[in-house]
Amino acid sequence: KVWVNPPPIHSILHPDHAHNTRRLGMHGSLADNEHCDDSSPDSQRKINWGWVPATITSGGHSGNDGALDATASITVRIEDEESEYHRTSLEIPGGAIEKGHVVMANYHGDEDGDDMGFDSEDEDEQAFGLDGEPLGYPDDLITLTHLHEPAVLHCLRKRFDQDKIYTNTGPILIALNPFKSCKSLYSDTIMKRYWERGEAQMLMGGSG
C-alpha cells in the first residue's frame, strides 16, 4: 500500500492540462463549478485533494529501510472512493517517487474493513500484527512506522471519526475541534487513566 500525490497522476492522465489542479487537503475530490459550462451536467471539473491511497500492482521493490525504489517506475491502482481517480491503474515514473510524490503507507489492520486495535473499551490495550508492528491508529504519531504528511493526516482523520480528538506527537498534543459535545472524554474514569499513565511514565523516565 502507498499514498500518491495527485499532481503526477493528473500529469500522466491529462498531459495537456498538467498544471490545472488545485491542492486543497487530505484526499478525495470536489466539484468545481467556477470554471465550467453550466449547460452541461458533466462539465463540472474535479478539484484534486492532497493524497490518495493506492496498491502497487507491479514494481516498487522497497529497500531494507522500507523506502520505495526510485530507480524504476511502478504501476499502481488507486483505491479511494472519494477520488475521481478511484480504480484507475497507471504507471508512475521513478522520478515522481524520488520527489516524494509516492510514499509507503502504514498497515493499520483495518484494510479489510475490520476495526482492529485502539478502538476497544480499554484504550491502553494495543494490538500487534504478525511482524510485531502495532495495529490501529495510535495516540502517539511517532510510533507510526512511516511518518509523513499523508500518514499523519490519515491517522488524525480516523481517530477523529472515533471521537478521539486528542493525539500526541512526542511531547506535543494535537487537538481537533469535534464540533460537538464529547463529555465522555472528560469523565473521572478517563482523567484517572491519564493521571495513572502520566505517573507511570514519570517513574520510567520516558514518554512512551
PDB file of C-alpha atoms in Angstrom:
ATOM      1  CA  LYS A   1       0.000   0.000   0.000  1.00  0.00           C
ATOM      2  CA  VAL A   2       1.180   3.506  -0.820  1.00  0.00           C
ATOM      3  CA  TRP A   3      -0.002   7.113  -0.784  1.00  0.00           C
ATOM      4  CA  VAL A   4       0.146   9.010  -4.068  1.00  0.00           C
ATOM      5  CA  ASN A   5       0.090  12.778  -4.508  1.00  0.00           C
ATOM      6  CA  PRO A   6      -2.465  13.639  -7.268  1.00  0.00           C
ATOM      7  CA  PRO A   7      -0.367  16.135  -9.325  1.00  0.00           C
ATOM      8  CA  PRO A   8       1.753  13.425 -11.024  1.00  0.00           C
ATOM      9  CA  ILE A   9      -1.410  11.350 -11.579  1.00  0.00           C
ATOM     10  CA  HIS A  10      -3.069  14.263 -13.327  1.00  0.00           C
ATOM     11  CA  SER A  11       0.082  14.950 -15.353  1.00  0.00           C
ATOM     12  CA  ILE A  12       0.140  11.347 -16.577  1.00  0.00           C
ATOM     13  CA  LEU A  13      -3.569  11.050 -17.359  1.00  0.00           C
ATOM     14  CA  HIS A  14      -4.045  14.601 -18.656  1.00  0.00           C
ATOM     15  CA  PRO A  15      -0.675  15.781 -20.012  1.00  0.00           C
ATOM     16  CA  ASP A  16      -2.280  18.756 -21.802  1.00  0.00           C
ATOM     17  CA  HIS A  17      -3.670  20.094 -18.520  1.00  0.00           C
ATOM     18  CA  ALA A  18      -0.876  19.169 -16.151  1.00  0.00           C
ATOM     19  CA  HIS A  19      -1.000  22.468 -14.263  1.00  0.00           C
ATOM     20  CA  ASN A  20      -4.747  22.866 -13.842  1.00  0.00           C
ATOM     21  CA  THR A  21      -5.154  21.103 -10.482  1.00  0.00           C
ATOM     22  CA  ARG A  22      -5.643  22.731  -7.107  1.00  0.00           C
ATOM     23  CA  ARG A  23      -4.411  21.052  -3.931  1.00  0.00           C
ATOM     24  CA  LEU A  24      -6.826  21.508  -1.037  1.00  0.00           C
ATOM     25  CA  GLY A  25      -6.275  18.972   1.713  1.00  0.00           C
ATOM     26  CA  MET A  26      -6.409  15.287   2.546  1.00  0.00           C
ATOM     27  CA  HIS A  27      -7.811  13.073  -0.197  1.00  0.00           C
ATOM     28  CA  GLY A  28     -10.889  12.828  -2.384  1.00  0.00           C
ATOM     29  CA  SER A  29     -12.272  15.392  -4.790  1.00  0.00           C
ATOM     30  CA  LEU A  30     -14.641  18.301  -5.015  1.00  0.00           C
ATOM     31  CA  ALA A  31     -16.717  19.511  -7.923  1.00  0.00           C
ATOM     32  CA  ASP A  32     -15.625  22.939  -9.206  1.00  0.00           C
ATOM     33  CA  ASN A  33     -18.450  24.974 -10.722  1.00  0.00           C
ATOM     34  CA  GLU A  34     -16.485  28.184 -11.038  1.00  0.00           C
ATOM     35  CA  HIS A  35     -14.880  27.420 -14.405  1.00  0.00           C
ATOM     36  CA  CYS A  36     -17.357  25.086 -16.062  1.00  0.00           C
ATOM     37  CA  ASP A  37     -20.143  25.312 -18.585  1.00  0.00           C
ATOM     38  CA  ASP A  38     -23.442  25.233 -16.688  1.00  0.00           C
ATOM     39  CA  SER A  39     -25.211  23.917 -19.758  1.00  0.00           C
ATOM     40  CA  SER A  40     -23.645  20.501 -19.344  1.00  0.00           C
ATOM     41  CA  PRO A  41     -24.229  18.363 -16.226  1.00  0.00           C
ATOM     42  CA  ASP A  42     -20.911  16.602 -16.891  1.00  0.00           C
ATOM     43  CA  SER A  43     -18.926  19.821 -17.234  1.00  0.00           C
ATOM     44  CA  GLN A  44     -18.010  20.068 -13.545  1.00  0.00           C
ATOM     45  CA  ARG A  45     -14.251  19.802 -13.134  1.00  0.00           C
ATOM     46  CA  LYS A  46     -12.988  17.843 -10.128  1.00  0.00           C
ATOM     47  CA  ILE A  47     -10.553  19.578  -7.772  1.00  0.00           C
ATOM     48  CA  ASN A  48      -7.904  17.169  -6.503  1.00  0.00           C
ATOM     49  CA  TRP A  49      -7.202  16.934  -2.802  1.00  0.00           C
ATOM     50  CA  GLY A  50      -3.894  16.096  -1.134  1.00  0.00           C
ATOM     51  CA  TRP A  51      -3.192  12.331  -1.272  1.00  0.00           C
ATOM     52  CA  VAL A  52      -4.932   9.169  -2.450  1.00  0.00           C
ATOM     53  CA  PRO A  53      -4.313   5.567  -1.277  1.00  0.00           C
ATOM     54  CA  ALA A  54      -3.198   3.029  -3.844  1.00  0.00           C
ATOM     55  CA  THR A  55      -1.951  -0.525  -4.198  1.00  0.00           C
ATOM     56  CA  ILE A  56       1.245  -1.365  -6.073  1.00  0.00           C
ATOM     57  CA  THR A  57       0.456  -3.944  -8.757  1.00  0.00           C
ATOM     58  CA  SER A  58       3.969  -4.197 -10.218  1.00  0.00           C
ATOM     59  CA  GLY A  59       7.436  -2.835  -9.478  1.00  0.00           C
ATOM     60  CA  GLY A  60       8.309  -0.723  -6.469  1.00  0.00           C
ATOM     61  CA  HIS A  61      10.506  -3.141  -4.546  1.00  0.00           C
ATOM     62  CA  SER A  62      11.478  -1.407  -1.307  1.00  0.00           C
ATOM     63  CA  GLY A  63      14.921  -1.471   0.224  1.00  0.00           C
ATOM     64  CA  ASN A  64      15.975  -2.652   3.654  1.00  0.00           C
ATOM     65  CA  ASP A  65      14.849   0.686   5.129  1.00  0.00           C
ATOM     66  CA  GLY A  66      11.328   0.234   3.746  1.00  0.00           C
ATOM     67  CA  ALA A  67      11.738   3.016   1.197  1.00  0.00           C
ATOM     68  CA  LEU A  68      10.458   2.655  -2.336  1.00  0.00           C
ATOM     69  CA  ASP A  69      12.901   2.056  -5.176  1.00  0.00           C
ATOM     70  CA  ALA A  70      13.057   5.351  -7.079  1.00  0.00           C
ATOM     71  CA  THR A  71      15.220   3.987  -9.894  1.00  0.00           C
ATOM     72  CA  ALA A  72      12.329   2.375 -11.767  1.00  0.00           C
ATOM     73  CA  SER A  73       8.674   3.054 -12.466  1.00  0.00           C
ATOM     74  CA  ILE A  74       5.815   1.360 -10.628  1.00  0.00           C
ATOM     75  CA  THR A  75       2.242   0.513 -11.572  1.00  0.00           C
ATOM     76  CA  VAL A  76      -0.438   1.382  -9.037  1.00  0.00           C
ATOM     77  CA  ARG A  77      -4.205   1.084  -8.727  1.00  0.00           C
ATOM     78  CA  ILE A  78      -5.937   3.988  -6.978  1.00  0.00           C
ATOM     79  CA  GLU A  79      -8.337   2.840  -4.256  1.00  0.00           C
ATOM     80  CA  ASP A  80     -10.210   5.858  -2.942  1.00  0.00           C
ATOM     81  CA  GLU A  81     -13.960   6.178  -3.428  1.00  0.00           C
ATOM     82  CA  GLU A  82     -13.706   9.911  -2.692  1.00  0.00           C
ATOM     83  CA  SER A  83     -11.295  10.478  -5.561  1.00  0.00           C
ATOM     84  CA  GLU A  84     -12.005  10.990  -9.249  1.00  0.00           C
ATOM     85  CA  TYR A  85      -9.165   8.531  -9.891  1.00  0.00           C
ATOM     86  CA  HIS A  86     -10.821   5.642  -7.997  1.00  0.00           C
ATOM     87  CA  ARG A  87      -9.996   2.251  -9.577  1.00  0.00           C
ATOM     88  CA  THR A  88      -7.620   3.871 -12.060  1.00  0.00           C
ATOM     89  CA  SER A  89      -4.411   1.986 -12.864  1.00  0.00           C
ATOM     90  CA  LEU A  90      -1.383   3.869 -14.127  1.00  0.00           C
ATOM     91  CA  GLU A  91       2.391   3.707 -14.331  1.00  0.00           C
ATOM     92  CA  ILE A  92       4.261   6.255 -12.236  1.00  0.00           C
ATOM     93  CA  PRO A  93       7.884   7.047 -13.169  1.00  0.00           C
ATOM     94  CA  GLY A  94      10.699   6.678 -10.669  1.00  0.00           C
ATOM     95  CA  GLY A  95      11.286  10.423 -10.784  1.00  0.00           C
ATOM     96  CA  ALA A  96       7.947  11.033  -9.054  1.00  0.00           C
ATOM     97  CA  ILE A  97       8.937   8.598  -6.312  1.00  0.00           C
ATOM     98  CA  GLU A  98      12.289  10.332  -5.876  1.00  0.00           C
ATOM     99  CA  LYS A  99      10.496  13.676  -5.446  1.00  0.00           C
ATOM    100  CA  GLY A 100       8.320  12.217  -2.687  1.00  0.00           C
ATOM    101  CA  HIS A 101       5.067  12.036  -4.645  1.00  0.00           C
ATOM    102  CA  VAL A 102       4.695   8.339  -3.720  1.00  0.00           C
ATOM    103  CA  VAL A 103       5.301   7.168  -0.143  1.00  0.00           C
ATOM    104  CA  MET A 104       4.747   3.937   1.750  1.00  0.00           C
ATOM    105  CA  ALA A 105       1.504   3.567   3.710  1.00  0.00           C
ATOM    106  CA  ASN A 106       1.282   2.178   7.240  1.00  0.00           C
ATOM    107  CA  TYR A 107      -0.525  -1.078   7.993  1.00  0.00           C
ATOM    108  CA  HIS A 108      -3.331  -0.371  10.469  1.00  0.00           C
ATOM    109  CA  GLY A 109      -5.097  -3.740  10.436  1.00  0.00           C
ATOM    110  CA  ASP A 110      -8.433  -2.449   9.150  1.00  0.00           C
ATOM    111  CA  GLU A 111      -7.724  -2.589   5.423  1.00  0.00           C
ATOM    112  CA  ASP A 112     -10.318  -5.351   5.010  1.00  0.00           C
ATOM    113  CA  GLY A 113     -12.980  -3.491   6.959  1.00  0.00           C
ATOM    114  CA  ASP A 114     -12.280  -4.972  10.388  1.00  0.00           C
ATOM    115  CA  ASP A 115     -11.662  -2.357  13.065  1.00  0.00           C
ATOM    116  CA  MET A 116      -8.596  -3.613  14.888  1.00  0.00           C
ATOM    117  CA  GLY A 117      -6.653  -2.078  17.726  1.00  0.00           C
ATOM    118  CA  PHE A 118      -7.032   1.226  19.601  1.00  0.00           C
ATOM    119  CA  ASP A 119     -10.812   1.096  19.432  1.00  0.00           C
ATOM    120  CA  SER A 120     -11.537  -1.240  22.302  1.00  0.00           C
ATOM    121  CA  GLU A 121     -13.049  -0.260  25.633  1.00  0.00           C
ATOM    122  CA  ASP A 122      -9.580  -0.401  27.134  1.00  0.00           C
ATOM    123  CA  GLU A 123      -7.654   2.278  25.228  1.00  0.00           C
ATOM    124  CA  ASP A 124      -4.407   1.116  26.798  1.00  0.00           C
ATOM    125  CA  GLU A 125      -4.742  -2.275  25.116  1.00  0.00           C
ATOM    126  CA  GLN A 126      -2.770  -2.429  21.891  1.00  0.00           C
ATOM    127  CA  ALA A 127      -2.974  -4.951  19.070  1.00  0.00           C
ATOM    128  CA  PHE A 128       0.041  -6.114  17.094  1.00  0.00           C
ATOM    129  CA  GLY A 129       0.484  -7.727  13.683  1.00  0.00           C
ATOM    130  CA  LEU A 130       2.441 -10.856  12.851  1.00  0.00           C
ATOM    131  CA  ASP A 131       5.601  -8.805  12.344  1.00  0.00           C
ATOM    132  CA  GLY A 132       5.258  -7.130  15.733  1.00  0.00           C
ATOM    133  CA  GLU A 133       4.147  -3.829  14.219  1.00  0.00           C
ATOM    134  CA  PRO A 134       1.387  -2.052  16.196  1.00  0.00           C
ATOM    135  CA  LEU A 135      -2.061  -2.015  14.596  1.00  0.00           C
ATOM    136  CA  GLY A 136      -4.796   0.582  14.701  1.00  0.00           C
ATOM    137  CA  TYR A 137      -4.435   4.353  14.960  1.00  0.00           C
ATOM    138  CA  PRO A 138      -2.047   5.147  17.833  1.00  0.00           C
ATOM    139  CA  ASP A 139      -2.428   8.021  20.267  1.00  0.00           C
ATOM    140  CA  ASP A 140       1.196   8.996  19.572  1.00  0.00           C
ATOM    141  CA  LEU A 141       2.119   9.639  15.936  1.00  0.00           C
ATOM    142  CA  ILE A 142       5.823   8.961  16.459  1.00  0.00           C
ATOM    143  CA  THR A 143       5.007   5.251  16.808  1.00  0.00           C
ATOM    144  CA  LEU A 144       3.942   5.101  13.146  1.00  0.00           C
ATOM    145  CA  THR A 145       6.352   3.073  11.029  1.00  0.00           C
ATOM    146  CA  HIS A 146       6.142   5.568   8.153  1.00  0.00           C
ATOM    147  CA  LEU A 147       5.807   9.140   9.390  1.00  0.00           C
ATOM    148  CA  HIS A 148       4.948  11.680   6.690  1.00  0.00           C
ATOM    149  CA  GLU A 149       2.139  14.043   5.733  1.00  0.00           C
ATOM    150  CA  PRO A 150      -0.452  11.528   4.449  1.00  0.00           C
ATOM    151  CA  ALA A 151       0.272   9.141   7.334  1.00  0.00           C
ATOM    152  CA  VAL A 152      -0.328  11.898   9.886  1.00  0.00           C
ATOM    153  CA  LEU A 153      -3.498  13.205   8.223  1.00  0.00           C
ATOM    154  CA  HIS A 154      -4.931   9.709   7.735  1.00  0.00           C
ATOM    155  CA  CYS A 155      -4.328   8.759  11.370  1.00  0.00           C
ATOM    156  CA  LEU A 156      -5.846  12.014  12.652  1.00  0.00           C
ATOM    157  CA  ARG A 157      -8.867  11.581  10.393  1.00  0.00           C
ATOM    158  CA  LYS A 158      -9.515   8.014  11.543  1.00  0.00           C
ATOM    159  CA  ARG A 159      -9.147   8.958  15.209  1.00  0.00           C
ATOM    160  CA  PHE A 160     -11.484  11.901  14.663  1.00  0.00           C
ATOM    161  CA  ASP A 161     -14.088   9.502  13.251  1.00  0.00           C
ATOM    162  CA  GLN A 162     -13.813   7.569  16.539  1.00  0.00           C
ATOM    163  CA  ASP A 163     -14.280  10.786  18.590  1.00  0.00           C
ATOM    164  CA  LYS A 164     -10.616  10.660  19.611  1.00  0.00           C
ATOM    165  CA  ILE A 165      -9.769  14.317  19.183  1.00  0.00           C
ATOM    166  CA  TYR A 166      -6.504  14.294  21.165  1.00  0.00           C
ATOM    167  CA  THR A 167      -3.357  12.822  19.614  1.00  0.00           C
ATOM    168  CA  ASN A 168       0.260  13.144  20.741  1.00  0.00           C
ATOM    169  CA  THR A 169       3.272  13.605  18.541  1.00  0.00           C
ATOM    170  CA  GLY A 170       6.054  13.135  21.049  1.00  0.00           C
ATOM    171  CA  PRO A 171       5.678  15.849  23.734  1.00  0.00           C
ATOM    172  CA  ILE A 172       3.240  17.865  21.568  1.00  0.00           C
ATOM    173  CA  LEU A 173      -0.526  17.425  21.894  1.00  0.00           C
ATOM    174  CA  ILE A 174      -2.684  17.855  18.782  1.00  0.00           C
ATOM    175  CA  ALA A 175      -6.318  18.743  19.492  1.00  0.00           C
ATOM    176  CA  LEU A 176      -9.030  18.685  16.826  1.00  0.00           C
ATOM    177  CA  ASN A 177     -12.310  20.566  17.143  1.00  0.00           C
ATOM    178  CA  PRO A 178     -15.033  17.868  17.326  1.00  0.00           C
ATOM    179  CA  PHE A 179     -17.833  20.392  16.601  1.00  0.00           C
ATOM    180  CA  LYS A 180     -19.960  18.553  19.156  1.00  0.00           C
ATOM    181  CA  SER A 181     -20.067  17.684  22.828  1.00  0.00           C
ATOM    182  CA  CYS A 182     -17.695  14.883  23.888  1.00  0.00           C
ATOM    183  CA  LYS A 183     -18.461  14.652  27.596  1.00  0.00           C
ATOM    184  CA  SER A 184     -17.091  11.116  27.827  1.00  0.00           C
ATOM    185  CA  LEU A 185     -13.590  12.482  27.180  1.00  0.00           C
ATOM    186  CA  TYR A 186     -13.610  14.327  30.500  1.00  0.00           C
ATOM    187  CA  SER A 187     -15.124  11.714  32.793  1.00  0.00           C
ATOM    188  CA  ASP A 188     -13.497  10.838  36.116  1.00  0.00           C
ATOM    189  CA  THR A 189     -12.526   7.422  34.699  1.00  0.00           C
ATOM    190  CA  ILE A 190     -10.687   8.926  31.735  1.00  0.00           C
ATOM    191  CA  MET A 191      -8.932  11.560  33.871  1.00  0.00           C
ATOM    192  CA  LYS A 192      -7.805   8.884  36.326  1.00  0.00           C
ATOM    193  CA  ARG A 193      -6.462   6.748  33.463  1.00  0.00           C
ATOM    194  CA  TYR A 194      -4.327   9.602  32.127  1.00  0.00           C
ATOM    195  CA  TRP A 195      -3.193  10.533  35.617  1.00  0.00           C
ATOM    196  CA  GLU A 196      -2.004   6.996  36.273  1.00  0.00           C
ATOM    197  CA  ARG A 197      -0.358   6.779  32.835  1.00  0.00           C
ATOM    198  CA  GLY A 198       1.482  10.046  33.470  1.00  0.00           C
ATOM    199  CA  GLU A 199       2.738   8.851  36.839  1.00  0.00           C
ATOM    200  CA  ALA A 200       3.937   5.581  35.299  1.00  0.00           C
ATOM    201  CA  GLN A 201       5.812   7.462  32.568  1.00  0.00           C
ATOM    202  CA  MET A 202       7.496   9.693  35.111  1.00  0.00           C
ATOM    203  CA  LEU A 203       8.644   6.666  37.097  1.00  0.00           C
ATOM    204  CA  MET A 204      10.033   5.053  33.943  1.00  0.00           C
ATOM    205  CA  GLY A 205      11.643   8.296  32.877  1.00  0.00           C
ATOM    206  CA  GLY A 206      10.201   8.115  29.366  1.00  0.00           C
ATOM    207  CA  SER A 207       7.347   9.368  27.246  1.00  0.00           C
ATOM    208  CA  GLY A 208       6.191   6.086  25.658  1.00  0.00           C
TER     209      GLY A 208
END
